[in-house]
């Protein structure tokens, strides 16, 4: 069975119903072939194959309360784990993630954890989605034009189509470009600068995405998100 077919079969049923048909589209088959050919040519791709769709596998569509949109996976050894901005325990937090934790503490008083693993967020309904789900080692954006964005746009549209209100946190110009496809009448579409060191002081710091998300959810009778991150990182 082709890898993407196995990945689709392993996704929660709600995701399969909403976007499962995308896996049969020619662009997805071309993506699968590209990943296979680059791997066969000796290129190192991130994340590992079994983690490419980790964001969807970990956070079912029916449980999504918020979406944090990244651009593409980290492109250094051991960093990418299929969840936007997240790194496994033992891996140094990248600068953008450190700035996210600074804003988290300034916004709602949650101290920065000792690691950068965001599985706790994913398990509580935060879809940590990258616009591109793979990347070549050392080459940021290398798969940006490979077709992934068509797939992840369908993911965003599937979340936006739900009746349950969701907070979309769009950080930086690339994420902001997705705003027009989202239903801002029913959902919170929160736009700010990117948390990278080059942009954080231009509007990410002080944007209060965590408190605004929880206020939005609470006002609609939805249990707010617990943004605390535990000391462990259960797989």
C-alpha positions as a Markdown table, in Angstrom:
| # | Residue | x | y | z |
|---|---|---|---|---|
| 1 | Unk | 0.0 | 0.0 | 0.0 |
| 2 | Unk | 1.4 | 3.4 | -0.9 |
| 3 | Unk | 2.6 | 5.5 | 2.1 |
| 4 | Unk | 0.0 | 8.2 | 1.7 |
| 5 | Unk | -2.8 | 5.6 | 1.6 |
| 6 | Unk | -1.5 | 4.2 | 4.9 |
| 7 | Unk | -1.4 | 7.7 | 6.4 |
| 8 | Unk | -4.9 | 8.4 | 5.3 |
| 9 | Unk | -6.1 | 5.1 | 6.9 |
| 10 | Unk | -4.5 | 6.0 | 10.2 |
| 11 | Unk | -6.2 | 9.5 | 10.5 |
| 12 | Unk | -9.2 | 10.0 | 12.7 |
| 13 | Unk | -12.4 | 9.2 | 10.9 |
| 14 | Unk | -13.5 | 12.9 | 11.0 |
| 15 | Unk | -10.5 | 13.9 | 9.0 |
| 16 | Unk | -10.9 | 11.1 | 6.6 |
| 17 | Unk | -14.5 | 12.2 | 5.9 |
| 18 | Unk | -13.6 | 15.9 | 5.5 |
| 19 | Unk | -10.4 | 15.7 | 3.4 |
| 20 | Unk | -9.7 | 12.0 | 2.6 |
| 21 | Unk | -10.6 | 12.5 | -1.0 |
| 22 | Unk | -7.6 | 14.8 | -1.4 |
| 23 | Unk | -5.3 | 11.8 | -1.1 |
| 24 | Unk | -6.5 | 10.5 | -4.4 |
| 25 | Unk | -6.0 | 13.8 | -6.3 |
| 26 | Unk | -3.2 | 13.9 | -8.9 |
| 27 | Unk | -1.3 | 16.6 | -7.0 |
| 28 | Unk | -1.1 | 14.4 | -3.9 |
| 29 | Unk | 0.1 | 11.4 | -5.9 |
| 30 | Unk | 2.8 | 13.7 | -7.4 |
| 31 | Unk | 3.8 | 14.8 | -3.9 |
| 32 | Unk | 4.1 | 11.2 | -2.8 |
| 33 | Unk | 6.3 | 10.5 | -5.8 |
| 34 | Unk | 8.4 | 13.5 | -5.2 |
| 35 | Unk | 9.1 | 12.5 | -1.6 |
| 36 | Unk | 9.9 | 9.0 | -2.7 |
| 37 | Unk | 12.3 | 10.1 | -5.4 |
| 38 | Unk | 14.1 | 12.6 | -3.2 |
| 39 | Unk | 14.5 | 10.1 | -0.5 |
| 40 | Unk | 15.8 | 7.5 | -3.0 |
| 41 | Unk | 18.3 | 10.1 | -4.3 |
| 42 | Unk | 19.8 | 10.3 | -0.8 |
| 43 | Unk | 18.2 | 13.6 | 0.3 |
| 44 | Unk | 17.3 | 14.0 | 3.9 |
| 45 | Unk | 13.7 | 15.1 | 4.4 |
| 46 | Unk | 11.9 | 16.2 | 7.5 |
| 47 | Unk | 9.9 | 15.1 | 9.4 |
| 48 | Unk | 10.2 | 11.3 | 9.3 |
| 49 | Unk | 7.5 | 9.7 | 7.1 |
| 50 | Unk | 5.4 | 8.5 | 10.0 |
| 51 | Unk | 5.2 | 12.1 | 11.3 |
| 52 | Unk | 4.3 | 13.9 | 8.2 |
| 53 | Unk | 0.6 | 14.0 | 9.1 |
| 54 | Unk | 1.1 | 14.1 | 12.8 |
| 55 | Unk | -0.8 | 17.3 | 13.3 |
| 56 | Unk | -4.0 | 15.7 | 11.9 |
| 57 | Unk | -3.4 | 12.4 | 13.6 |
| 58 | Unk | -3.0 | 14.0 | 17.0 |
| 59 | Unk | -5.8 | 16.6 | 16.8 |
| 60 | Unk | -9.1 | 15.2 | 15.3 |
| 61 | Unk | -11.2 | 17.7 | 13.4 |
| 62 | Unk | -14.0 | 17.2 | 15.8 |
| 63 | Unk | -11.9 | 18.5 | 18.7 |
| 64 | Unk | -10.2 | 21.5 | 17.1 |
| 65 | Unk | -10.6 | 24.7 | 19.2 |
| 66 | Unk | -7.7 | 26.7 | 17.7 |
| 67 | Unk | -5.3 | 26.5 | 14.8 |
| 68 | Unk | -1.7 | 27.8 | 14.9 |
| 69 | Unk | -0.4 | 28.0 | 11.4 |
| 70 | Unk | 3.3 | 27.6 | 10.6 |
| 71 | Unk | 5.1 | 27.8 | 7.3 |
| 72 | Unk | 7.1 | 24.5 | 7.0 |
| 73 | Unk | 8.8 | 22.0 | 9.3 |
| 74 | Unk | 12.1 | 22.8 | 11.0 |
| 75 | Unk | 14.9 | 21.7 | 8.7 |
| 76 | Unk | 17.6 | 20.7 | 11.2 |
| 77 | Unk | 18.4 | 17.2 | 12.5 |
| 78 | Unk | 16.0 | 16.0 | 15.2 |
| 79 | Unk | 13.8 | 19.1 | 15.3 |
| 80 | Unk | 10.7 | 18.4 | 13.1 |
| 81 | Unk | 8.0 | 16.3 | 14.7 |
| 82 | Unk | 5.1 | 17.1 | 12.4 |
| 83 | Unk | 3.6 | 19.8 | 14.7 |
| 84 | Unk | 4.1 | 23.5 | 13.8 |
| 85 | Unk | 6.7 | 25.2 | 16.1 |
| 86 | Unk | 7.1 | 22.1 | 18.2 |
| 87 | Unk | 10.4 | 20.2 | 18.9 |
| 88 | Unk | 11.0 | 17.0 | 20.8 |
| 89 | Unk | 12.4 | 17.2 | 24.4 |
| 90 | Unk | 16.1 | 17.5 | 24.5 |
| 91 | Unk | 16.2 | 19.7 | 21.4 |
| 92 | Unk | 17.0 | 23.3 | 22.0 |
| 93 | Unk | 14.0 | 25.5 | 21.4 |
| 94 | Unk | 14.3 | 27.5 | 18.2 |
| 95 | Unk | 14.1 | 31.3 | 18.6 |
| 96 | Unk | 10.5 | 31.6 | 17.3 |
| 97 | Unk | 9.3 | 29.1 | 19.9 |
| 98 | Unk | 11.2 | 30.9 | 22.7 |
| 99 | Unk | 9.4 | 34.1 | 21.7 |
| 100 | Unk | 6.0 | 32.2 | 21.7 |
| 101 | Unk | 6.8 | 31.2 | 25.3 |
| 102 | Unk | 7.7 | 34.7 | 26.2 |
| 103 | Unk | 4.3 | 36.0 | 24.9 |
| 104 | Unk | 2.6 | 33.1 | 26.7 |
| 105 | Unk | 4.0 | 34.2 | 30.0 |
| 106 | Unk | 3.4 | 37.9 | 29.4 |
| 107 | Unk | -0.2 | 37.2 | 28.2 |
| 108 | Unk | -1.6 | 34.7 | 30.7 |
| 109 | Unk | 1.2 | 34.1 | 33.2 |
| 110 | Unk | 2.1 | 30.6 | 32.1 |
| 111 | Unk | 5.9 | 30.2 | 32.6 |
| 112 | Unk | 8.0 | 28.8 | 29.8 |
| 113 | Unk | 8.4 | 25.1 | 30.0 |
| 114 | Unk | 11.8 | 23.4 | 30.1 |
| 115 | Unk | 11.3 | 21.8 | 26.6 |
| 116 | Unk | 9.7 | 22.8 | 23.3 |
| 117 | Unk | 7.3 | 19.8 | 22.9 |
| 118 | Unk | 3.8 | 21.1 | 22.2 |
| 119 | Unk | 1.9 | 17.7 | 22.2 |
| 120 | Unk | -0.1 | 18.9 | 25.3 |
| 121 | Unk | -1.5 | 21.7 | 23.1 |
| 122 | Unk | -2.3 | 19.3 | 20.3 |
| 123 | Unk | -4.1 | 17.0 | 22.6 |
| 124 | Unk | -6.2 | 19.8 | 23.9 |
| 125 | Unk | -7.5 | 20.9 | 20.5 |
| 126 | Unk | -4.8 | 23.1 | 19.1 |
| 127 | Unk | -4.1 | 22.1 | 15.5 |
| 128 | Unk | -0.4 | 22.8 | 15.0 |
| 129 | Unk | -0.5 | 22.9 | 11.2 |
| 130 | Unk | 2.4 | 23.8 | 8.8 |
| 131 | Unk | 1.4 | 25.1 | 5.4 |
| 132 | Unk | 4.0 | 22.6 | 3.9 |
| 133 | Unk | 4.3 | 19.3 | 5.6 |
| 134 | Unk | 7.8 | 18.3 | 4.4 |
| 135 | Unk | 11.1 | 20.1 | 3.9 |
| 136 | Unk | 14.6 | 19.1 | 2.7 |
| 137 | Unk | 17.5 | 19.2 | 5.2 |
| 138 | Unk | 18.9 | 22.7 | 5.5 |
| 139 | Unk | 16.6 | 24.2 | 2.9 |
| 140 | Unk | 13.7 | 26.2 | 4.4 |
| 141 | Unk | 10.8 | 26.4 | 2.0 |
| 142 | Unk | 12.2 | 23.7 | -0.3 |
| 143 | Unk | 8.8 | 22.1 | -0.7 |
| 144 | Unk | 6.7 | 25.2 | -0.6 |
| 145 | Unk | 5.7 | 24.8 | -4.3 |
| 146 | Unk | 5.4 | 21.0 | -4.2 |
| 147 | Unk | 1.7 | 21.0 | -3.7 |
| 148 | Unk | 1.4 | 20.9 | 0.1 |
| 149 | Unk | -0.3 | 24.2 | 0.3 |
| 150 | Unk | -3.2 | 23.0 | -1.7 |
| 151 | Unk | -3.7 | 20.2 | 0.7 |
| 152 | Unk | -3.3 | 22.3 | 3.9 |
| 153 | Unk | -5.6 | 24.9 | 2.4 |
| 154 | Unk | -8.3 | 22.2 | 2.3 |
| 155 | Unk | -7.5 | 21.4 | 5.9 |
| 156 | Unk | -8.1 | 25.0 | 6.9 |
| 157 | Unk | -11.3 | 25.2 | 4.9 |
| 158 | Unk | -12.5 | 22.0 | 6.6 |
| 159 | Unk | -12.0 | 23.6 | 10.0 |
| 160 | Unk | -13.6 | 26.8 | 8.9 |
| 161 | Unk | -16.6 | 24.9 | 7.6 |
| 162 | Unk | -17.4 | 23.5 | 11.0 |
| 163 | Unk | -20.2 | 25.0 | 13.0 |
| 164 | Unk | -18.2 | 25.1 | 16.2 |
| 165 | Unk | -16.3 | 28.4 | 16.7 |
| 166 | Unk | -12.5 | 28.1 | 16.3 |
| 167 | Unk | -9.7 | 30.6 | 16.8 |
| 168 | Unk | -7.3 | 30.8 | 13.9 |
| 169 | Unk | -3.9 | 32.3 | 15.0 |
| 170 | Unk | -2.2 | 33.6 | 11.9 |
| 171 | Unk | 1.4 | 34.8 | 12.7 |
| 172 | Unk | 3.3 | 36.6 | 9.9 |
| 173 | Unk | 2.6 | 37.5 | 6.3 |
| 174 | Unk | 2.5 | 33.9 | 5.0 |
| 175 | Unk | -0.1 | 32.8 | 7.6 |
| 176 | Unk | -2.0 | 36.1 | 7.1 |
| 177 | Unk | -2.5 | 35.3 | 3.5 |
| 178 | Unk | -4.8 | 32.5 | 4.5 |
| 179 | Unk | -7.3 | 34.8 | 6.2 |
| 180 | Unk | -9.6 | 35.3 | 3.2 |
| 181 | Unk | -10.5 | 31.6 | 3.0 |
| 182 | Unk | -11.7 | 31.6 | 6.7 |
| 183 | Unk | -15.2 | 32.5 | 7.9 |
| 184 | Unk | -14.4 | 35.5 | 10.2 |
| 185 | Unk | -18.1 | 35.9 | 11.0 |
| 186 | Unk | -18.2 | 32.6 | 13.0 |
| 187 | Unk | -14.5 | 32.2 | 13.9 |
| 188 | Unk | -11.8 | 34.3 | 15.5 |
| 189 | Unk | -9.2 | 35.2 | 12.9 |
| 190 | Unk | -6.3 | 36.7 | 15.0 |
| 191 | Unk | -3.5 | 38.2 | 12.9 |
| 192 | Unk | -0.2 | 39.4 | 14.1 |
| 193 | Unk | 3.5 | 39.6 | 13.2 |
| 194 | Unk | 5.5 | 36.4 | 13.3 |
| 195 | Unk | 7.3 | 35.4 | 16.5 |
| 196 | Unk | 10.6 | 35.2 | 14.8 |
| 197 | Unk | 13.4 | 37.4 | 16.2 |
| 198 | Unk | 13.2 | 39.6 | 13.1 |
| 199 | Unk | 9.5 | 40.4 | 13.6 |
| 200 | Unk | 8.4 | 39.7 | 17.1 |
| 201 | Unk | 9.0 | 43.2 | 18.4 |
| 202 | Unk | 7.0 | 44.6 | 15.5 |
| 203 | Unk | 3.7 | 43.3 | 16.8 |
| 204 | Unk | 3.8 | 39.7 | 18.0 |
| 205 | Unk | 4.8 | 40.7 | 21.5 |
| 206 | Unk | 1.7 | 42.2 | 23.1 |
| 207 | Unk | -0.7 | 40.6 | 20.6 |
| 208 | Unk | -2.2 | 38.4 | 23.4 |
| 209 | Unk | -3.2 | 35.5 | 21.2 |
| 210 | Unk | -3.7 | 33.1 | 24.1 |
| 211 | Unk | -6.0 | 35.2 | 26.3 |
| 212 | Unk | -8.0 | 36.4 | 23.2 |
| 213 | Unk | -8.5 | 32.8 | 22.1 |
| 214 | Unk | -9.7 | 31.8 | 25.5 |
| 215 | Unk | -12.0 | 34.8 | 25.9 |
| 216 | Unk | -13.5 | 34.1 | 22.4 |
| 217 | Unk | -14.1 | 30.4 | 23.3 |
| 218 | Unk | -15.5 | 31.1 | 26.7 |
| 219 | Unk | -17.9 | 33.7 | 25.3 |
| 220 | Unk | -19.4 | 31.0 | 23.1 |
| 221 | Unk | -19.8 | 28.4 | 25.8 |
| 222 | Unk | -16.7 | 26.4 | 24.9 |
| 223 | Unk | -14.2 | 25.3 | 27.6 |
| 224 | Unk | -11.0 | 27.5 | 27.2 |
| 225 | Unk | -7.7 | 25.9 | 26.3 |
| 226 | Unk | -5.3 | 25.0 | 29.1 |
| 227 | Unk | -2.1 | 26.4 | 27.7 |
| 228 | Unk | 0.1 | 24.9 | 30.4 |
| 229 | Unk | 2.8 | 22.5 | 29.1 |
| 230 | Unk | 3.7 | 19.6 | 31.3 |
| 231 | Unk | 7.2 | 18.5 | 32.2 |
| 232 | Unk | 6.9 | 15.4 | 30.0 |
| 233 | Unk | 6.0 | 14.9 | 26.3 |
| 234 | Unk | 4.0 | 11.7 | 25.9 |
| 235 | Unk | 4.2 | 10.1 | 22.5 |
